Coordinates of C-alpha atoms (C1' of nucleotides) in Angstrom, one line a residue:
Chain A
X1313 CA 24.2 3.6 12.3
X1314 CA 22.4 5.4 9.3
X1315 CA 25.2 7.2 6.8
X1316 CA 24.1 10.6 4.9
X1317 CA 26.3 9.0 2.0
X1318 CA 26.9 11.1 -1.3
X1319 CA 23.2 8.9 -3.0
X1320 CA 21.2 10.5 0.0
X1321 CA 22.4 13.3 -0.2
X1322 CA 21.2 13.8 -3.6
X1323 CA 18.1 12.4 -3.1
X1324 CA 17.9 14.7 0.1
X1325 CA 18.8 18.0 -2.1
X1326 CA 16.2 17.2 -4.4
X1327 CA 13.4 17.0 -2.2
X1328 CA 14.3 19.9 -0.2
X1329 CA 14.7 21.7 -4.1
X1330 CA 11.1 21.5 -4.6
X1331 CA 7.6 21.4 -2.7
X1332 CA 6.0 18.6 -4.0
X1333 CA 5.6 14.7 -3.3
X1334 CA 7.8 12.2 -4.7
X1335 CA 7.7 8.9 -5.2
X1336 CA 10.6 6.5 -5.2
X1337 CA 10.7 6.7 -9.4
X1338 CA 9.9 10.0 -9.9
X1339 CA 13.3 10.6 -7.4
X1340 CA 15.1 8.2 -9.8
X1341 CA 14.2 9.8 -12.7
X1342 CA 15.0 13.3 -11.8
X1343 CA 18.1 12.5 -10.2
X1344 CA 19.1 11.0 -13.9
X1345 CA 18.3 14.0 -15.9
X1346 CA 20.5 16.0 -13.5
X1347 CA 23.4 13.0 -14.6
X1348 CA 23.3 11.5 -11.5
X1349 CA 22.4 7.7 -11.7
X1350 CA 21.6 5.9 -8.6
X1351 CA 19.9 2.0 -8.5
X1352 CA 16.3 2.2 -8.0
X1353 CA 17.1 -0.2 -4.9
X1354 CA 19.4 2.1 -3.3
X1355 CA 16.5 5.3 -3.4
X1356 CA 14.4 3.1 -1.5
X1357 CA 16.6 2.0 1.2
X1358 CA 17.7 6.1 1.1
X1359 CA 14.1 7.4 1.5
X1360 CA 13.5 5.1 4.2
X1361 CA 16.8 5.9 5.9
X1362 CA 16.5 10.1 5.6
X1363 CA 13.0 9.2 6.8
X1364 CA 14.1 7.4 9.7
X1365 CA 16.4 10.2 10.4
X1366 CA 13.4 12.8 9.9
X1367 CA 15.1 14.6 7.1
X1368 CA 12.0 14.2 5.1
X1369 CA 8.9 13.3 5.5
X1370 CA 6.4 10.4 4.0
X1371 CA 2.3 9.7 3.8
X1372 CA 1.4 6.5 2.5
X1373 CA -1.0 6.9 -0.2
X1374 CA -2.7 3.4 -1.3
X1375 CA -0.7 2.4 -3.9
X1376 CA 2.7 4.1 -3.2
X1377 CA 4.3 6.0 -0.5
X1378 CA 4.9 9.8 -1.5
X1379 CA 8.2 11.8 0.4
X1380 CA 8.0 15.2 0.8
X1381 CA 10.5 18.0 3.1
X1382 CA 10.1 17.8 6.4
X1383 CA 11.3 21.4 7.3
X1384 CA 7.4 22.7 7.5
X1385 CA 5.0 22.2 10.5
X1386 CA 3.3 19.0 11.1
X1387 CA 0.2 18.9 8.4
X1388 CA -2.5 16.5 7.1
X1389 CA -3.4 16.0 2.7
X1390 CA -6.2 16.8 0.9
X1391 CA -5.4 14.3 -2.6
X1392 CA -8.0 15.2 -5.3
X1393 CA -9.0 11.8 -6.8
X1394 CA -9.4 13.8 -10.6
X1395 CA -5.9 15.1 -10.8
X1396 CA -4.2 13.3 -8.5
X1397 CA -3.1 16.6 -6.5
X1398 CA -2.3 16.9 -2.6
X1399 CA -2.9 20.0 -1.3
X1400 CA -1.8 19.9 2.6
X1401 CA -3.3 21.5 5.4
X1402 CA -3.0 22.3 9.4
X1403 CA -5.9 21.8 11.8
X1404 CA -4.4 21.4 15.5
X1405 CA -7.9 21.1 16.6
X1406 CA -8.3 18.2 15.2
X1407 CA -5.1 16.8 16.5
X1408 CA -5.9 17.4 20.1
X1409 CA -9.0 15.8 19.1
X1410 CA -7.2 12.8 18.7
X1411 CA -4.6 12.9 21.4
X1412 CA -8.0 13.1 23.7
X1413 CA -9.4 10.2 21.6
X1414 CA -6.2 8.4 22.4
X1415 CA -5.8 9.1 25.8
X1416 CA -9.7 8.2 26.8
X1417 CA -8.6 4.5 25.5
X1418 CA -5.2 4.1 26.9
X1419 CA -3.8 4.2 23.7
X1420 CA -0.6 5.6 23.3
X1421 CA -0.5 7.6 19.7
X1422 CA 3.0 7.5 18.1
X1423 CA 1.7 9.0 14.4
X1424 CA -1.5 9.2 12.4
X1425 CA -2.6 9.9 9.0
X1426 CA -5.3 11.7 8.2
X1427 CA -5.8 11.8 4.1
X1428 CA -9.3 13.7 2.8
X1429 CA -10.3 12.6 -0.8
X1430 CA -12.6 14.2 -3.1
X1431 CA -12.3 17.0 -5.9
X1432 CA -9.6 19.7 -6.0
X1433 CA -11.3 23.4 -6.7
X1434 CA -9.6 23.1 -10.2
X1435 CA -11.4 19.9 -10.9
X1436 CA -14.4 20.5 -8.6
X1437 CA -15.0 23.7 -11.7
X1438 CA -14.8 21.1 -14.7
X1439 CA -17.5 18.8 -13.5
X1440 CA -20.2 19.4 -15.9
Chain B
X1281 CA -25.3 -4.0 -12.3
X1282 CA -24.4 -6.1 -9.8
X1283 CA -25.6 -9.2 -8.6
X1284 CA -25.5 -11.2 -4.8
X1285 CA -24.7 -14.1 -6.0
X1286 CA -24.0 -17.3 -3.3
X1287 CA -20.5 -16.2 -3.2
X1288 CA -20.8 -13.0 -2.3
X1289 CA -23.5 -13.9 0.0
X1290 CA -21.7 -16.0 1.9
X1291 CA -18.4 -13.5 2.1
X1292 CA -21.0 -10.7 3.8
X1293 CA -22.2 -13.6 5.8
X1294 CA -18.7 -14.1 6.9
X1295 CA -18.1 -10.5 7.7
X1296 CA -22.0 -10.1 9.2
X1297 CA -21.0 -12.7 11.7
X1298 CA -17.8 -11.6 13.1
X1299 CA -16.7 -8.2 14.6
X1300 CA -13.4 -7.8 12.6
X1301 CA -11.4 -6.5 9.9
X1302 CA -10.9 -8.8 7.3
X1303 CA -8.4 -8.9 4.5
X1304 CA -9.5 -11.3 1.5
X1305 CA -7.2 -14.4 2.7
X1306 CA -8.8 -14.3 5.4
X1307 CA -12.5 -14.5 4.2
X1308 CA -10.5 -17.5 1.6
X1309 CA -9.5 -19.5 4.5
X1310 CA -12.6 -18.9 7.1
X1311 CA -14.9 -19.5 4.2
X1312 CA -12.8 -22.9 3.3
X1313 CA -13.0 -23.5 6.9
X1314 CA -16.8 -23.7 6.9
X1315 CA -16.8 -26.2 3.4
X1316 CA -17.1 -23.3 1.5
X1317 CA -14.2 -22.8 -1.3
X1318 CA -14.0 -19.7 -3.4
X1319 CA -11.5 -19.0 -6.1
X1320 CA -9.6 -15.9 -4.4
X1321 CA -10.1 -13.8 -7.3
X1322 CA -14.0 -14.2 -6.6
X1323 CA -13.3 -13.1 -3.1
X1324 CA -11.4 -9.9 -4.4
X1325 CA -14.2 -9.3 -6.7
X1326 CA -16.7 -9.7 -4.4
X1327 CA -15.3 -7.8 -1.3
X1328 CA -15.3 -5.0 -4.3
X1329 CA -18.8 -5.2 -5.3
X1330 CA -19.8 -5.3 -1.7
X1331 CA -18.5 -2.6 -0.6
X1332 CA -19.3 -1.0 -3.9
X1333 CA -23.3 -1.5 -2.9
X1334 CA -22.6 0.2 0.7
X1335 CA -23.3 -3.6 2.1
X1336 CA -19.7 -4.1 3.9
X1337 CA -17.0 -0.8 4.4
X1338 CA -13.2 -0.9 3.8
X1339 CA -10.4 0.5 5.6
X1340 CA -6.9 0.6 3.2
X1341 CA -3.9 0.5 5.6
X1342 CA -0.8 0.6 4.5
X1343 CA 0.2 -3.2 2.9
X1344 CA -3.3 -4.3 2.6
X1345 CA -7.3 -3.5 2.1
X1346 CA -9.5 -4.7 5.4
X1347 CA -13.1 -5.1 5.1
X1348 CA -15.9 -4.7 8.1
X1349 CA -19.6 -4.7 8.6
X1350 CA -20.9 -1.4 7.4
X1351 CA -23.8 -1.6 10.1
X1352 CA -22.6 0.2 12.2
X1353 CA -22.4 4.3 12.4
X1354 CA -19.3 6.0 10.7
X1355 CA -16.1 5.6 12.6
X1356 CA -12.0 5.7 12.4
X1357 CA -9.3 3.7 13.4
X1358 CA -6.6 3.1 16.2
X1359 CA -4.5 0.2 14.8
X1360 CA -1.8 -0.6 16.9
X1361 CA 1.8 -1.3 15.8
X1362 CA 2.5 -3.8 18.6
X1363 CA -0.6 -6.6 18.2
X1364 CA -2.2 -5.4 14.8
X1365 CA -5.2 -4.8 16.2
X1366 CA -7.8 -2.5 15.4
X1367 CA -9.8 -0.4 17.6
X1368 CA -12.7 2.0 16.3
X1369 CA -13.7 5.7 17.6
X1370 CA -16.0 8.1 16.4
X1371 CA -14.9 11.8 16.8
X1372 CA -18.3 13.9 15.3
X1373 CA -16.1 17.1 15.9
X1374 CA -13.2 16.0 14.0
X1375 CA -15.6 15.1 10.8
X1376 CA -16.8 18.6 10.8
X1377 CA -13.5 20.4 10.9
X1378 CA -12.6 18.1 8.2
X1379 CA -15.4 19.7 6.4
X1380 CA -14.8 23.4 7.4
X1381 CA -10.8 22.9 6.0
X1382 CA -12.2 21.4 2.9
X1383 CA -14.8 24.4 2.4
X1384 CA -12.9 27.0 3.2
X1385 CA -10.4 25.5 0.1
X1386 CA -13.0 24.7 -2.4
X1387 CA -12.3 21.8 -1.6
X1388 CA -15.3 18.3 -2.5
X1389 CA -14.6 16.2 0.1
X1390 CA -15.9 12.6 -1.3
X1391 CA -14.4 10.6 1.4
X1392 CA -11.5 10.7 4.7
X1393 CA -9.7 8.0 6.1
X1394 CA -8.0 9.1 9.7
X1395 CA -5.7 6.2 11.2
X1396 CA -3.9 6.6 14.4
X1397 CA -0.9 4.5 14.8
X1398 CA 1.0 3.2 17.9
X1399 CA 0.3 1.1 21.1
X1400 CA -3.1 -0.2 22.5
X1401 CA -3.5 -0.5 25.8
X1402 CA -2.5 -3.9 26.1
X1403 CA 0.4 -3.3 24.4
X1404 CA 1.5 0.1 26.1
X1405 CA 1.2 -1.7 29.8
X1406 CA 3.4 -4.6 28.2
X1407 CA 6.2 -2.4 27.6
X1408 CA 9.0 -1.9 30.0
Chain C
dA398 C1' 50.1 2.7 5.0
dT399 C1' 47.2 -1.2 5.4
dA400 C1' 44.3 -4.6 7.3
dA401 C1' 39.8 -5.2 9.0
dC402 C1' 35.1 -4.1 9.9
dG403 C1' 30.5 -2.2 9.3
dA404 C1' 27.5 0.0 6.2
dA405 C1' 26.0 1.1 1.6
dT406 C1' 25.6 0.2 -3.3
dG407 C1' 23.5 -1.7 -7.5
dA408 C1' 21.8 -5.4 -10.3
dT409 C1' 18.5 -8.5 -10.0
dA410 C1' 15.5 -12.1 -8.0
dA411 C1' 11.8 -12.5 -5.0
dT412 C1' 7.5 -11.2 -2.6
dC413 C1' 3.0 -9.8 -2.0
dA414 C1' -1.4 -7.8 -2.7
dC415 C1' -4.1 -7.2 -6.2
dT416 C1' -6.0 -7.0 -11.2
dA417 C1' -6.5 -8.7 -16.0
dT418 C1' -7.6 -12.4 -19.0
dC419 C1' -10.4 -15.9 -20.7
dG420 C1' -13.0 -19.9 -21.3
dA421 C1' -16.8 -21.8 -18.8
dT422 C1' -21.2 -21.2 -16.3
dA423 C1' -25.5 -19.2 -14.3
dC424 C1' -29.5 -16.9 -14.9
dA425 C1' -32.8 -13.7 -16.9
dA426 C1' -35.3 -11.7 -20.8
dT427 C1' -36.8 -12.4 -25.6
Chain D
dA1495 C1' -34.3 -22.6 -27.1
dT1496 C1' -31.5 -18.4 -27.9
dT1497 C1' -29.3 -14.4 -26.7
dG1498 C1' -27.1 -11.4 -23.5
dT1499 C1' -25.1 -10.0 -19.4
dA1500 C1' -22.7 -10.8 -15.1
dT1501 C1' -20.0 -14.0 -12.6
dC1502 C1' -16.8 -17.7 -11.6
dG1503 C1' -12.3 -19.8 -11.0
dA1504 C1' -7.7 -20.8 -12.5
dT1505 C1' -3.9 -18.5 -13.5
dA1506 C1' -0.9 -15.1 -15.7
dG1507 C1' 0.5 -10.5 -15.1
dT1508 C1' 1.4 -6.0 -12.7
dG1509 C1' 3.6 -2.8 -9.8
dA1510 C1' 5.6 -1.3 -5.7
dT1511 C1' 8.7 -2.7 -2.5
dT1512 C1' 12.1 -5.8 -0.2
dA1513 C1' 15.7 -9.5 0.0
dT1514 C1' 20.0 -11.3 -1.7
dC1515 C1' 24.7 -11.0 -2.5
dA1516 C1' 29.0 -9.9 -4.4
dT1517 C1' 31.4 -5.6 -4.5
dT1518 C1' 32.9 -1.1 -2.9
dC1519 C1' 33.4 2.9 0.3
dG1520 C1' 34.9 5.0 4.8
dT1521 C1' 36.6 4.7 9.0
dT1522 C1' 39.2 2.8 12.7
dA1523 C1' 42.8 -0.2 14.6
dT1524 C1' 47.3 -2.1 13.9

DNA sequence: ATAACGAATGATAATCACTATCGATACAAT
DNA sequence: ATTGTATCGATAGTGATTATCATTCGTTAT
């Protein structure tokens, strides 16, 4: 049985403090500036257990998996490959889409990702 | 510019041949198999270039890069988290909502990759 | 209280896919 | 033949993540 112990919690508080994607580091760093120090091992084993728990949420990029809050309606990622940016959006056309993919093939869906690379607008208007 | 040089020829050989996704051990030992022994830094560097030159496509999961014939039209992927194996699907109506979400943000789409994860069919009847 | 048990912690070693390095080699153009 | 560019293969290095393990925390049973 999973424990919500005083490290989790912090890590928890910090990714419900602000809307963006962490990684496992970028957790460990923050959480030292605010004078909390917590073993690099021990935010790994807590993002995976408050994931586990569904009190946040992940998307596995290629290199490294990124947490975010999960207290917003399910939601795909657009990453820019210039700025390194994810931008989220919500297509539940799409996702019926794929439960009727699923379901033509006897395949029983339990989660998908769906990740769109390409430019942000930002860095789409600095291409020369 | 890059060159197909008897390596790399006989890695898309290898791929040409079979219907699968390949990770680079596995083109090392299948190659071996046949006689054939590539350093595996070669076979990294030539699954690259390959796929580079549109000749073979990749698909990055989570833990590793998998590598398939790129005759075929475009398609995603149903991996399934019981078996590891990969079934395709093409879904023409999910591509272009991808592209309306992407133009209605500004949004240069250079590439998607759409995995759905969970049981195959085999693997969903197995269950009890 | 306190003993006992399960779970978590933190430092660090290990793992694993992949990339960088570098001397050697292949091949094409001069 | 010489020069140049790309590749090869062995191996060291990298970076994210996981395993190990002794220690500590919290809770429950005595």
């Amino acid at each position: 049985m999973q424990k919500l112990t005083a490290q989790r919690q912090a890590i928890l508080d910090m990714i419900n403090r602000f809307d963006k994607h962490w990684d496992a580091d970028e957790i460990a760093y923050a959480l030292k500036e605010e004078g909390i120090s917590i073993g690099i091992a021990t935010v790994y084993r807590g993002l995976a257990a408050l994931a586990d728990q569904g009190l946040i949420e992940s998307i596995q990029l290629a290199d490294k998996k990124r947490y975010e809050r999960a207290d917003k309606s399910h939601h795909d990622h657009l990453v820019c490959t210039g700025c390194g940016s994810i931008e989220e959006f919500c297509e539940p056309q799409i996702e019926s889409l794929q439960d009727k993919v699923a379901e033509e093939r006897g395949f029983k869906i339990e989660g998908h990702q769906l990740l769109l690379f390409g430019l942000c607008k930002t860095c789409k208007a600095e291409e020369s």
